[in-house]
XYZ file of C-alpha atoms in Angstrom:
648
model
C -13.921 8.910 8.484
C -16.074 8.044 5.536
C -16.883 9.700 2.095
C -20.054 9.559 0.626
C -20.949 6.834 3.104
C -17.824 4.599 1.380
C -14.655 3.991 3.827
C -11.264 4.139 2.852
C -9.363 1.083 2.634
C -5.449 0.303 2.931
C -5.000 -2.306 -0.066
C -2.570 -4.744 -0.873
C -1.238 -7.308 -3.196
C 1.237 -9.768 -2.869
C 2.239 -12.052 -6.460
C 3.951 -14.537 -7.968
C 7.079 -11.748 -8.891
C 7.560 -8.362 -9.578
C 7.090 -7.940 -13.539
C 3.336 -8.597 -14.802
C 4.703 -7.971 -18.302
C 6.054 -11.401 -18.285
C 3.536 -12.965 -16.319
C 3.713 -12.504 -12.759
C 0.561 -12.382 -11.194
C -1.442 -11.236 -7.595
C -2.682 -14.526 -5.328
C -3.228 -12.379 -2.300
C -5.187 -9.002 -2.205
C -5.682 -8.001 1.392
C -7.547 -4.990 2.659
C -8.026 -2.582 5.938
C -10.504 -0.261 6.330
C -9.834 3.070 8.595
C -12.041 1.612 11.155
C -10.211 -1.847 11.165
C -12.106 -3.969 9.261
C -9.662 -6.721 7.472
C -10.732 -7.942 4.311
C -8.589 -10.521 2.457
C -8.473 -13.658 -0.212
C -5.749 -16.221 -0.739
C -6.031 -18.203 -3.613
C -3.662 -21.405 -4.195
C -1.120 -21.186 -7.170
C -0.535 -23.909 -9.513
C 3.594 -24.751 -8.852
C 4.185 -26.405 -12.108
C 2.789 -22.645 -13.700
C 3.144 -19.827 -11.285
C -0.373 -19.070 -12.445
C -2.927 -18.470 -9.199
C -5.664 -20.163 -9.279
C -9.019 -17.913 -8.551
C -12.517 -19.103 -8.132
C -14.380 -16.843 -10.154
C -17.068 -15.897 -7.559
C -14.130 -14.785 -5.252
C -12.419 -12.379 -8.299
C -16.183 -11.326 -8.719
C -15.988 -9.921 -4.751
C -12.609 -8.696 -5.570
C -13.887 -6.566 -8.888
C -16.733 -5.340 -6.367
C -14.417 -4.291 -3.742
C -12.091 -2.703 -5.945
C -14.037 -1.192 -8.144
C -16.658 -0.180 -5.569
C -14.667 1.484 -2.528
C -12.486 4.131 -2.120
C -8.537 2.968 -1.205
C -4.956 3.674 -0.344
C -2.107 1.917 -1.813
C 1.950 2.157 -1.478
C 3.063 1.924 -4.850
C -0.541 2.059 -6.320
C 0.590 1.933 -10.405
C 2.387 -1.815 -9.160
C -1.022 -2.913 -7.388
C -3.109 -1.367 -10.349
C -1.633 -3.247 -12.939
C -1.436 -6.661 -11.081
C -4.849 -6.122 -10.641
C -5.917 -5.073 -13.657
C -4.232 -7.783 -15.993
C -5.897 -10.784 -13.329
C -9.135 -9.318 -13.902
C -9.626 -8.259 -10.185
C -10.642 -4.630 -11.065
C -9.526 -1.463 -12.704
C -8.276 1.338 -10.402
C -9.530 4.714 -10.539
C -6.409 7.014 -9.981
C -8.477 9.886 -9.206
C -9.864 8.804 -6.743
C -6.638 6.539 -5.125
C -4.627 7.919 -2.302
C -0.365 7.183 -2.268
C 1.737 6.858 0.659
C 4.738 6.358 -1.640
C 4.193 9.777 -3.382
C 3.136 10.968 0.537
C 6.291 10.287 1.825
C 8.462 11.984 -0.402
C 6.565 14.692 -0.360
C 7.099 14.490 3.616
C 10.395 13.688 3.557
C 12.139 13.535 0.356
C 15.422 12.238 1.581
C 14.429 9.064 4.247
C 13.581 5.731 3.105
C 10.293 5.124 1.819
C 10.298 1.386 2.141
C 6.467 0.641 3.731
C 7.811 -1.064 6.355
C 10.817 1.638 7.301
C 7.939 4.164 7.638
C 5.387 2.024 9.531
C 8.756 1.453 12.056
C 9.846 5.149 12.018
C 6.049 6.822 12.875
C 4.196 4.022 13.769
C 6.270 2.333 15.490
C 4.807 -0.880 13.628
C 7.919 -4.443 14.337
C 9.186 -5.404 10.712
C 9.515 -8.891 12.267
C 6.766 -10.477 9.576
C 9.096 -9.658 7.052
C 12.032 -11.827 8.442
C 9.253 -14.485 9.457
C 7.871 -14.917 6.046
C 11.535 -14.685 4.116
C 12.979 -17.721 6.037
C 9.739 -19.506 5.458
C 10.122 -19.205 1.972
C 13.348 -19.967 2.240
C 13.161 -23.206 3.726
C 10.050 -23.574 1.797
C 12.055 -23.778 -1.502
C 14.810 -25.967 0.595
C 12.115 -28.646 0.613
C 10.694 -28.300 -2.680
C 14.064 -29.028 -4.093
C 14.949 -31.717 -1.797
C 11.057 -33.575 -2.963
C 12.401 -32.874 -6.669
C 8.950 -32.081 -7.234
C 9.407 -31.068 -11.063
C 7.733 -27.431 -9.175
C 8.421 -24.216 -11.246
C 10.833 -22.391 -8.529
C 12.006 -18.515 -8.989
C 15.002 -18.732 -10.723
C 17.446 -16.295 -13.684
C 16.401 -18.681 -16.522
C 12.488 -18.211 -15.735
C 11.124 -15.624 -18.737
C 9.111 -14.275 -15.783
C 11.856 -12.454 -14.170
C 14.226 -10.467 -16.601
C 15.115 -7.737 -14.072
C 15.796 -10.061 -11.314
C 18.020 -12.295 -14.005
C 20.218 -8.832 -14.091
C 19.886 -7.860 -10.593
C 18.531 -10.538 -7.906
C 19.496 -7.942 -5.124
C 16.406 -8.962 -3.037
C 16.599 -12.638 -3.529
C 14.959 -15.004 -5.157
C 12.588 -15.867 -2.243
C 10.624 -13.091 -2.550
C 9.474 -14.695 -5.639
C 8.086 -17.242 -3.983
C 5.890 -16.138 -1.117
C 2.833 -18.611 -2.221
C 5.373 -21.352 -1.868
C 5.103 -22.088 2.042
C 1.398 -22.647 1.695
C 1.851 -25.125 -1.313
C 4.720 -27.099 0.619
C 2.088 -27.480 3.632
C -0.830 -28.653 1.112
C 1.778 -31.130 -0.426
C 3.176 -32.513 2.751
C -0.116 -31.975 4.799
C 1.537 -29.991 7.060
C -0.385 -29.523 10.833
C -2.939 -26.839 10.977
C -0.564 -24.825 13.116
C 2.112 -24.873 11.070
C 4.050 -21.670 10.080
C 3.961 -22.285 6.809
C -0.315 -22.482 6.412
C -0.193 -18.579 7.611
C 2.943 -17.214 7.297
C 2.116 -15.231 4.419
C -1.777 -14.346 5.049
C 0.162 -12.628 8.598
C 2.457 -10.145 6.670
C -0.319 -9.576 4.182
C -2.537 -7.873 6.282
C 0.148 -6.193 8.282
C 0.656 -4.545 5.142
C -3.109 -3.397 4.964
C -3.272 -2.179 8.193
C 0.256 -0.197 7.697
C -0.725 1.577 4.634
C -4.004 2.821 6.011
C -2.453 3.917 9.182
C 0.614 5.605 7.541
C -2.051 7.454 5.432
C -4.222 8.203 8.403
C -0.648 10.231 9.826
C 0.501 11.414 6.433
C -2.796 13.122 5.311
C -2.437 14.893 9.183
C 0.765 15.927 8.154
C 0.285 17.407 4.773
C -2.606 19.603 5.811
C -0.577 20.911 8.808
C 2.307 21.559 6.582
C 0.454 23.013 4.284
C 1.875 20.366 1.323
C -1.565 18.598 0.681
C -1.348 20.763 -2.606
C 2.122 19.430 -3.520
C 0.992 15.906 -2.787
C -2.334 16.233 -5.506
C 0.117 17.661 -7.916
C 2.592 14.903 -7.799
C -0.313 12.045 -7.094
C -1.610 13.306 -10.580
C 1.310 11.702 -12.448
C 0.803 8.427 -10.917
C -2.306 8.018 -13.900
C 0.170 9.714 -16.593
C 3.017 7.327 -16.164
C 0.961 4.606 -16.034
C -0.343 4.786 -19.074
C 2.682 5.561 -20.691
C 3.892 2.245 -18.988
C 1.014 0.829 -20.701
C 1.362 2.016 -24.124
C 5.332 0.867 -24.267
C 7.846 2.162 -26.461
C 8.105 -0.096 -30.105
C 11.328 -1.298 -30.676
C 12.497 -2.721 -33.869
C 13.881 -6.339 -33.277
C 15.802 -6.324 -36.837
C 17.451 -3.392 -35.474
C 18.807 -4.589 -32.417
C 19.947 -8.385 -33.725
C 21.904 -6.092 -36.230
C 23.353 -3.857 -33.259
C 24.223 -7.105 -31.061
C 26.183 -8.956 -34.293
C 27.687 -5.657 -34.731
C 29.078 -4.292 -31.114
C 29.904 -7.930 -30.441
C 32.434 -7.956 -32.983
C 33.535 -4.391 -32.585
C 34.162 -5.466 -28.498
C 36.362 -8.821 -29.672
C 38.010 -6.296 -32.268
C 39.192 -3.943 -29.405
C 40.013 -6.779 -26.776
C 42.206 -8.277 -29.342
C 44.163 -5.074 -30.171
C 44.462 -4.910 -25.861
C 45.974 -7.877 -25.594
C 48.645 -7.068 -28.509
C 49.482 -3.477 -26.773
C 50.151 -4.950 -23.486
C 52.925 -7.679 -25.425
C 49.802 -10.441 -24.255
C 51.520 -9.830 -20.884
C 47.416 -10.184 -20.029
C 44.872 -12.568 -20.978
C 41.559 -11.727 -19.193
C 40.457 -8.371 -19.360
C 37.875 -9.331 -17.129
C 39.836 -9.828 -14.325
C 40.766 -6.820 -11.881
C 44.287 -8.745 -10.735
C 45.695 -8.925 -14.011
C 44.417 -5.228 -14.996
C 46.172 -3.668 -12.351
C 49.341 -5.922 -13.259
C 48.982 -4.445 -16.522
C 48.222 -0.482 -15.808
C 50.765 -0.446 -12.909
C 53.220 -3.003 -13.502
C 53.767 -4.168 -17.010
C 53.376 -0.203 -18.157
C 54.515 1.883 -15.299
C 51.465 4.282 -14.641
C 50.251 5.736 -11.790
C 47.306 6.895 -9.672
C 46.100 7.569 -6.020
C 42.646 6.258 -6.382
C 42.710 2.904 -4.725
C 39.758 -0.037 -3.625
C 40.334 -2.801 -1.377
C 41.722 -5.246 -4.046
C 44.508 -2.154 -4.804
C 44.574 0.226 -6.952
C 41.364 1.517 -8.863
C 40.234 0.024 -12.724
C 37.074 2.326 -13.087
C 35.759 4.356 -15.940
C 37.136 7.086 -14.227
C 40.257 6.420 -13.464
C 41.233 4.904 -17.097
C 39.619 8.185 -18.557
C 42.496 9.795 -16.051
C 45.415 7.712 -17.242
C 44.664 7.854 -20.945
C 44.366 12.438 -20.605
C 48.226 11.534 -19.859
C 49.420 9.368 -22.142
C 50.773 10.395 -25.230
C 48.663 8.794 -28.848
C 51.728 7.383 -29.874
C 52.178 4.948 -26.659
C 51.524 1.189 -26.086
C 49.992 2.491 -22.696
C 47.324 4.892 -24.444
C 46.527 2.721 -27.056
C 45.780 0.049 -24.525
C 43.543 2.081 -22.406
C 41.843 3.367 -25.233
C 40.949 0.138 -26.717
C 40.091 -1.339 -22.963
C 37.364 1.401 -22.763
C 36.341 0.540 -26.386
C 35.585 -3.330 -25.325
C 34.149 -2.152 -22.083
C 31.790 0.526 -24.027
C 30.748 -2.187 -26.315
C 30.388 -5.123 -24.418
C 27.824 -2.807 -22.426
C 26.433 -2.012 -25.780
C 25.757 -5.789 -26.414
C 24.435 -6.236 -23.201
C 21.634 -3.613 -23.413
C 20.278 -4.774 -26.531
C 20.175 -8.492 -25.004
C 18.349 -6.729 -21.953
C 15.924 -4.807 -24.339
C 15.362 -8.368 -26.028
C 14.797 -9.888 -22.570
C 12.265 -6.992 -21.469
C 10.256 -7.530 -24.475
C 6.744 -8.172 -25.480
C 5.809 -9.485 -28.561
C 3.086 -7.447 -30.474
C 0.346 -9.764 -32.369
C 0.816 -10.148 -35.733
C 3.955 -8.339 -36.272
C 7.363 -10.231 -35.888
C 9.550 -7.591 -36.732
C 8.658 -5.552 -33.389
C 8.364 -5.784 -29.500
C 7.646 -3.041 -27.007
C 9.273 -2.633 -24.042
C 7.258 -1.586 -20.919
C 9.958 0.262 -18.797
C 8.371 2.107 -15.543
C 9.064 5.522 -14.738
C 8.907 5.630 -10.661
C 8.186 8.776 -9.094
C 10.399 8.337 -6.160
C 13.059 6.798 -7.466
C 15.211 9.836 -7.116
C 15.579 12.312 -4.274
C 14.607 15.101 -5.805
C 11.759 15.560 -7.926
C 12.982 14.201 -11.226
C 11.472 10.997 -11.869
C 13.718 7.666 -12.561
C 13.388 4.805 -14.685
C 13.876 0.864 -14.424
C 12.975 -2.393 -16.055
C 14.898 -1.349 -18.320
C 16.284 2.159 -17.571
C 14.942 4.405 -20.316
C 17.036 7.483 -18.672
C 20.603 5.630 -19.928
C 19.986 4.818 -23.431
C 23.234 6.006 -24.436
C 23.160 8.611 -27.486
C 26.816 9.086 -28.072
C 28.138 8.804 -31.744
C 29.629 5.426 -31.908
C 27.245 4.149 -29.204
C 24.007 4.574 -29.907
C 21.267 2.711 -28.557
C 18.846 5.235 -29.824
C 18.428 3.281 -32.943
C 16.526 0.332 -32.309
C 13.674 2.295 -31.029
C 11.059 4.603 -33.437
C 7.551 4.238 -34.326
C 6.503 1.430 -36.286
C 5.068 1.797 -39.812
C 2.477 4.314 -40.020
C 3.283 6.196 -36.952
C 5.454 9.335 -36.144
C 7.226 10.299 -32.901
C 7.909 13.730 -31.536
C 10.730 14.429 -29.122
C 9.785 17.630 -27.105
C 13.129 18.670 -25.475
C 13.395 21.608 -22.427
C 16.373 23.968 -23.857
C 19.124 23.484 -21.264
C 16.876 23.875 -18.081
C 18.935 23.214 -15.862
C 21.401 25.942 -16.286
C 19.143 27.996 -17.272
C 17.401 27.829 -13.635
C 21.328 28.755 -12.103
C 21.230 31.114 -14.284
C 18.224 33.060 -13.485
C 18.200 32.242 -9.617
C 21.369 33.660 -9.105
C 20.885 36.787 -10.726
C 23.475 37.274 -12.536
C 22.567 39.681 -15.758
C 25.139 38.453 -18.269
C 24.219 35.171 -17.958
C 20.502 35.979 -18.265
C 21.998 38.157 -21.061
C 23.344 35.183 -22.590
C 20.420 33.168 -22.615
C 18.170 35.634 -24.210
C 20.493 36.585 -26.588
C 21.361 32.984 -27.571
C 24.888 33.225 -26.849
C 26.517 29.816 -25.013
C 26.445 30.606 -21.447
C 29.541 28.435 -21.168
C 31.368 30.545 -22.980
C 31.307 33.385 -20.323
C 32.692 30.880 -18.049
C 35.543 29.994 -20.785
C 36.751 32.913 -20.999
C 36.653 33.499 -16.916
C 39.031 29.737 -16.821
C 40.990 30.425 -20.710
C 41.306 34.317 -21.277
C 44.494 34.099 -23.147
C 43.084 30.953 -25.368
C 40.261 32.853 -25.879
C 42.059 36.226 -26.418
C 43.695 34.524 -29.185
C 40.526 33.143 -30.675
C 38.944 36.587 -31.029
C 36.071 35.573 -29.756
C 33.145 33.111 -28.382
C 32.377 31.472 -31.153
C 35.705 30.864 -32.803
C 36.921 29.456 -29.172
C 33.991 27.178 -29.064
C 35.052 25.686 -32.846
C 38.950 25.597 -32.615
C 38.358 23.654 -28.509
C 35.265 22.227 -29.192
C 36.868 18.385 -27.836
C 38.982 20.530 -25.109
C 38.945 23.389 -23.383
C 34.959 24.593 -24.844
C 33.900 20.614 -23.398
C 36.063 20.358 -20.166
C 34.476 23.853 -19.214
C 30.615 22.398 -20.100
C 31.568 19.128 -17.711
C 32.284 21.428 -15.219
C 29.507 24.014 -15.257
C 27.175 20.907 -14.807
C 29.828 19.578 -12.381
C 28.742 22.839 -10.549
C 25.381 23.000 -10.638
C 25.304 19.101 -10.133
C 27.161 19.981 -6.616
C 30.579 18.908 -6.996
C 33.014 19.603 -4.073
C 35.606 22.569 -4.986
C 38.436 19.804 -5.406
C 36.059 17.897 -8.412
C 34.775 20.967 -9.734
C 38.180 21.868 -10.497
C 39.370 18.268 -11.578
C 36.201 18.579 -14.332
C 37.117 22.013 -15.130
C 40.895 20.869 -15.689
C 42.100 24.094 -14.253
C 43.624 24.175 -10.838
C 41.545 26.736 -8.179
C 38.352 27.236 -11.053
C 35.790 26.883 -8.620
C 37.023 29.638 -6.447
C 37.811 31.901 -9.343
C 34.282 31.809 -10.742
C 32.652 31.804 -7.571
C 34.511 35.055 -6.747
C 34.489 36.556 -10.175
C 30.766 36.112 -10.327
C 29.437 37.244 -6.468
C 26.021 36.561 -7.770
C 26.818 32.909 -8.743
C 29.056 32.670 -5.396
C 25.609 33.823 -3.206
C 23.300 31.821 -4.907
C 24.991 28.541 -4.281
C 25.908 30.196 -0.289
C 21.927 30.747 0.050
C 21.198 26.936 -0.855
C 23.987 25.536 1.570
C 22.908 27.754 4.644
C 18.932 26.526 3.961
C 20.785 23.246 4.149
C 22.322 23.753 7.109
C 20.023 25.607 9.085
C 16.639 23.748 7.598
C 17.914 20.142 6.493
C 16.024 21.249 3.235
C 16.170 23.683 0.390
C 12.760 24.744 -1.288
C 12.373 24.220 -4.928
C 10.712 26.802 -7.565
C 7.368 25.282 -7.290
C 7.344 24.736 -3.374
C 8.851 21.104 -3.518
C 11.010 20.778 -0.270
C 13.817 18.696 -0.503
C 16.043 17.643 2.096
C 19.885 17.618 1.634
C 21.892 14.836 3.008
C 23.634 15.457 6.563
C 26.984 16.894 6.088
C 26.568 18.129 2.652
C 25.769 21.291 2.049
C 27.286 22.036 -0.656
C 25.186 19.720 -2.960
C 22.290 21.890 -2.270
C 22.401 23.876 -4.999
C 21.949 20.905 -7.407
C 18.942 19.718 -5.208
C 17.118 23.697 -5.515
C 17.929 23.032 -10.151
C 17.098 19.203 -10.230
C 13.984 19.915 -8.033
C 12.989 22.717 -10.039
C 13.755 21.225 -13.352
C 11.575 18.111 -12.451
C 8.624 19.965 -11.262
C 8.637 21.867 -14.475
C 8.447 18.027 -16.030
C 6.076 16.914 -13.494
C 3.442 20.098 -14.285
C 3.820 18.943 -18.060
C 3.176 15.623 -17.382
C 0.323 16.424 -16.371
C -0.852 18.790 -18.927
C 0.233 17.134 -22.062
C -1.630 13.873 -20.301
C -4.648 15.566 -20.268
C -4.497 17.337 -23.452
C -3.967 14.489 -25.368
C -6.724 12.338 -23.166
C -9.329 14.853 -24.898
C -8.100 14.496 -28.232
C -8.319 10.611 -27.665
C -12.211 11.306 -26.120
C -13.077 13.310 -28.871
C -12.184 10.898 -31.752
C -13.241 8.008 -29.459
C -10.433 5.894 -29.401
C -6.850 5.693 -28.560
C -4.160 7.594 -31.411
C -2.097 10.109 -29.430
C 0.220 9.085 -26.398
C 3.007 10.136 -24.948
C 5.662 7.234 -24.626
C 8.222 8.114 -22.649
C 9.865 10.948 -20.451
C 13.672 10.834 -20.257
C 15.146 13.287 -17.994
C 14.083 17.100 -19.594
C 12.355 15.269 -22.697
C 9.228 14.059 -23.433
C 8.217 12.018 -26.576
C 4.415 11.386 -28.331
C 3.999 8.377 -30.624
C 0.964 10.319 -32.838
C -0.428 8.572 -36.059
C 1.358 9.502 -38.860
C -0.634 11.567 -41.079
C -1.504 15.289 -41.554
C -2.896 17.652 -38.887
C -0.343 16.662 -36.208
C 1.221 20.150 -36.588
C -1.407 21.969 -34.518
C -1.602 19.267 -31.926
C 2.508 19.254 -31.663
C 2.530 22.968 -30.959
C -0.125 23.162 -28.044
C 1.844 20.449 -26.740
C 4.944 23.212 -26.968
C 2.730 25.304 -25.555
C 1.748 22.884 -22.404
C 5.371 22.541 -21.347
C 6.614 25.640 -21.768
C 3.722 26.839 -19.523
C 5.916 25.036 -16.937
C 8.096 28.014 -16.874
C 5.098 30.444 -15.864
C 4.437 28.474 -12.752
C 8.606 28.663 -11.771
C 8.813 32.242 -12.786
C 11.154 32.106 -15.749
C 11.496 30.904 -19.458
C 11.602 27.535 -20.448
C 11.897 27.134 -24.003
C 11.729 23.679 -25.665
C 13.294 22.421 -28.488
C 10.905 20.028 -31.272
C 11.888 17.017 -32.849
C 10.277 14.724 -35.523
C 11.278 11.201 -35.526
C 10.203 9.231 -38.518
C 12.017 5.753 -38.555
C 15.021 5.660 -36.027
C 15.090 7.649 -32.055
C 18.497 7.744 -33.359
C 17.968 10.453 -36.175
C 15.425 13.178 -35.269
C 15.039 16.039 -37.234
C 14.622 19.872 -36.057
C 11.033 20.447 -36.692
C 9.343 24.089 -36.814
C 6.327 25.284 -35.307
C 6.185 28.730 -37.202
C 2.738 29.517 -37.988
């Protein structure tokens, strides 16, 4: 099938490593048309610099190809920008097709690996994969052996500051351009494995992501989600260029937060080792721990691993909620979790130093280019990696909010959805008094408090008295467990979070409406595999678990009402950029029910700031109820926002 007399082509890159902020780079681009035609160039790459070497007739074909012809990727923003930054063409997302975003559309819960889905439906060996990793393998065997001086994958190459964290997929797959260089260098026979090792699972690639389109596209029109699939292929151009843009990040800042949670973390391990009589002297190490927890002080638990009993976050947070402040045990615990929380502190500013780019002419700050995936979650929320925007932590004494902000001369706005998610239970179950609440502006959890604490609240005379005198108790542990609820806990953690024995049964029978919304979710589980969002979105819940459906119906609807702004904002602020001719307004980041816009910093950003308010809260038209946002200005720190009105 053609278009406009052009084909459609399944395209492919393969590159030096996985992070072209650093500079990793494509040295294979590989193509197949729907009628089989196999287009491809391989281009050596210089081992002492990772860099490929490309003739520039051949990126001049490439540009042309690109740039001229219609195409299908899997994970099209990662082949864009590889692209893109070799000078090998610029991709038109509107006119790009995504098996990626296909497949979750599809199938939101099942792998969506290329070559899991090419096994699954087109029955398409993953043999090429094994092939070319051993290759590699003992490709980078010999190029050791030679002592070559060549510039091997490795943690202490700048090129790879993800993989330095997390080399879960091994360092091989670094170096696929590797077997080819070994069989230059040692002319190697023609028929060697290593000449064509790669060039093989290159254009298997092609030729799987045009024929997993070729059934996908089938499949959304006959299930009637080709709609679905435009909407969420429509983000693929709006986090990219957030990716682009970055988020500034001020480097003063975060040497100051390193010095200072470094010492705070040797502070706290200090004071552990005195309250445990230095009967330990590696925190780090599990064996002594449990010597200490269950030994040296007695305590107990029933939550045990394979090397005994458990050390977790959780299961410290459990013994300290039972040890009195007066204790050696609790003040142990409490400052183990202190050097744990800032230890983790100092190592996500190190990260954010690692994942930076330097921004000519200005020492003092570095962006970091983080990339918000689309189906990096199974439902429709999107996720976040290299680093992981979505866990800057925010809490008092921890927060990592405050190395990032606009840079002189610029102004950010945080754009927040008012608690979305249980505002969705809220109004899809029904249930008047909690709609009540909402409208009225009273805290929803405080129905639920006095459901779990009647005679605490009795006392308290009412709501908001409660909420101030058990603020750090009873108001909190009953918040953790509303979202412990709608995130799908079983009954037994739902009433571990609520800290009150047989809660989830009380409120699910002391609010029927509550009780048959989450009933309706687990039977579409059961019956369909899937629950459907508000918005359409199907998304299947995992075998055997019903009871996390619920959470699938809010998170699905909740990121849909994110994805739809997206979207708009994107657009909105695309035409204020065309209008003035250049580049000024950009959103920077999403992070879970926010979104933030760097804007310049000067006067007139009011109006701009409350279509933008207007944009997302036309989410809550599409999904059928309110969805009220909260506005932030941010003038130096993320860290310190300020409640901004829109009033006219």
């Amino acid at each position: 099938m053609t278009t406009n007399g052009k084909p459609l082509w399944g395209t492919d890159t393969e590159t030096t490593g996985l992070d072209v902020w650093h500079g990793c780079r494509p040295f294979f681009v590989s193509s197949c048309s729907e009628e089989g035609v196999i287009k491809f160039w391989e281009w050596d790459v210089d081992p002492f610099t990772r860099e490929p070497i490309i003739p520039k007739e051949e990126a001049r074909e490439v540009r042309e190809h690109i740039n001229g012809e219609r195409h299908v990727f899997h994970n099209t923003k990662f082949d864009a920008r590889m692209l893109d930054r070799a000078g090998l063409g610029k991709i038109d997302f509107a006119n790009v097709q995504d098996t990626l975003i296909a497949s979750h559309v599809l199938a939101s819960g099942e792998s969506h690996a290329l070559k899991d889905l090419c096994l699954q439906y087109l029955d398409i060996d993953d043999d090429d994969q094994q092939e070319l990793k051993d290759a590699v393998n003992e490709a980078r065997r010999i190029a050791r052996r030679e002592d070559w001086g060549w510039r091997l994958a490795g943690p202490e190459d700048p090129h790879f500051p993800a993989m330095k964290r997390s080399p879960k997929a091994g360092w091989g797959v670094m170096d696929m351009w590797l077997p080819r260089a070994v069989a230059k260098k040692l002319d190697l026979p023609e028929d060697h494995i290593f000449w064509n090792v790669c060039k093989r699972y290159a254009i298997l690639d092609a030729e799987r992501t045009i024929g997993l389109w070729l059934m996908q596209r089938e499949a959304l029109e006959e299930e009637g989600l080709y709609g679905l699939y435009e909407t969420r292929r429509k983000t693929l151009g709006v986090t990219y260029r957030m990716e682009e843009r970055g988020v500034t990040v001020d480097r003063r800042r975060v040497e100051s937060g390193i010095s200072k949670y470094t010492e705070e973390a040797a502070r706290s391990e200090k004071l552990c080792y005195r309250f445990a009589d230095h009967s330990i002297d590696n925190l780090r190490s599990n064996k002594q721990l449990q010597g200490v927890l269950y030994g040296h002080f007695g305590l107990t638990t029933e939550k045990k691993t394979k090397q005994g009993y458990s050390t977790d976050a959780e299961t410290i947070r459990s013994l300290l909620s039972g040890q009195s402040p007066r204790t050696k045990a609790y003040q142990f615990l409490k400052h183990l979790q202190n050097t744990r929380k800032f230890s983790k502190a100092v190592d996500y500013l190190t990260s954010y130093k690692d994942f930076g780019v330097a921004i000519k002419g200005c020492d003092d700050w570095f962006t970091i280019h983080a990339s918000f995936n689309e189906t990096g979650t199974a439902t429709t929320r999107l996720s976040s990696s290299n680093p992981n925007a979505q866990n800057i932590s925010k809490q008092d004494d921890f927060n990592l909010r405050e190395v990032f902000g606009p840079m002189p001369g610029r102004v950010w706005y945080s754009i927040d959805y008012e608690n979305i998610e249980l505002r969705i239970f809220a109004y899809e179950s029904g249930d008047k008094n909690l709609i009540k609440a909402f409208e009225d502006g009273y805290s929803v959890h405080l129905i639920i408090a006095e459901l779990l604490h009647p005679k605490e609240f009795a006392e308290c005379g009412g709501g908001e008295a409660f909420k101030k005198k058990y603020k750090a108790t009873l108001y909190q542990w009953v918040k953790n467990g509303n979202f412990s609820l709608i995130y799908g806990a079983s009954p037994r953690k739902a009433d571990a979070t609520y800290r009150v024995p047989g809660a989830y049964d009380r409120i699910r029978k002391n609010l029927p409406l509550i009780d048959k919304f989450i009933s309706r979710q687990s039977n579409d589980a059961r019956t369909k595999g899937y629950v459907t969002t508000l918005g359409g979105y199907r998304l299947q819940v995992p075998r055997g678990e019903p009871h996390k459906a619920a959470n699938y119906f809010v998170q699905g609807s909740a990121g849909w009402a994110m994805v739809l702004a997206l979207v708009r904002c994107d657009e909105y602020l695309r035409g204020i950029n065309a209008d003035i001719g250049r580049d000024e307004y950009y959103m920077n980041m999403t992070i879970h029910d926010e979104l933030d816009f760097d804007f310049p910093a000067r006067k007139g950003n009011t109006p701009k700031i409350r279509r933008i308010k207007q944009l997302m809260e036309q989410s809550g038209d599409d999904l059928g109820l309110p969805t009220p946002v909260d506005v932030e200005i941010i003038k130096k720190t993320w860290a310190n926002g300020e409640g901004l009105s829109l009033a006219t």
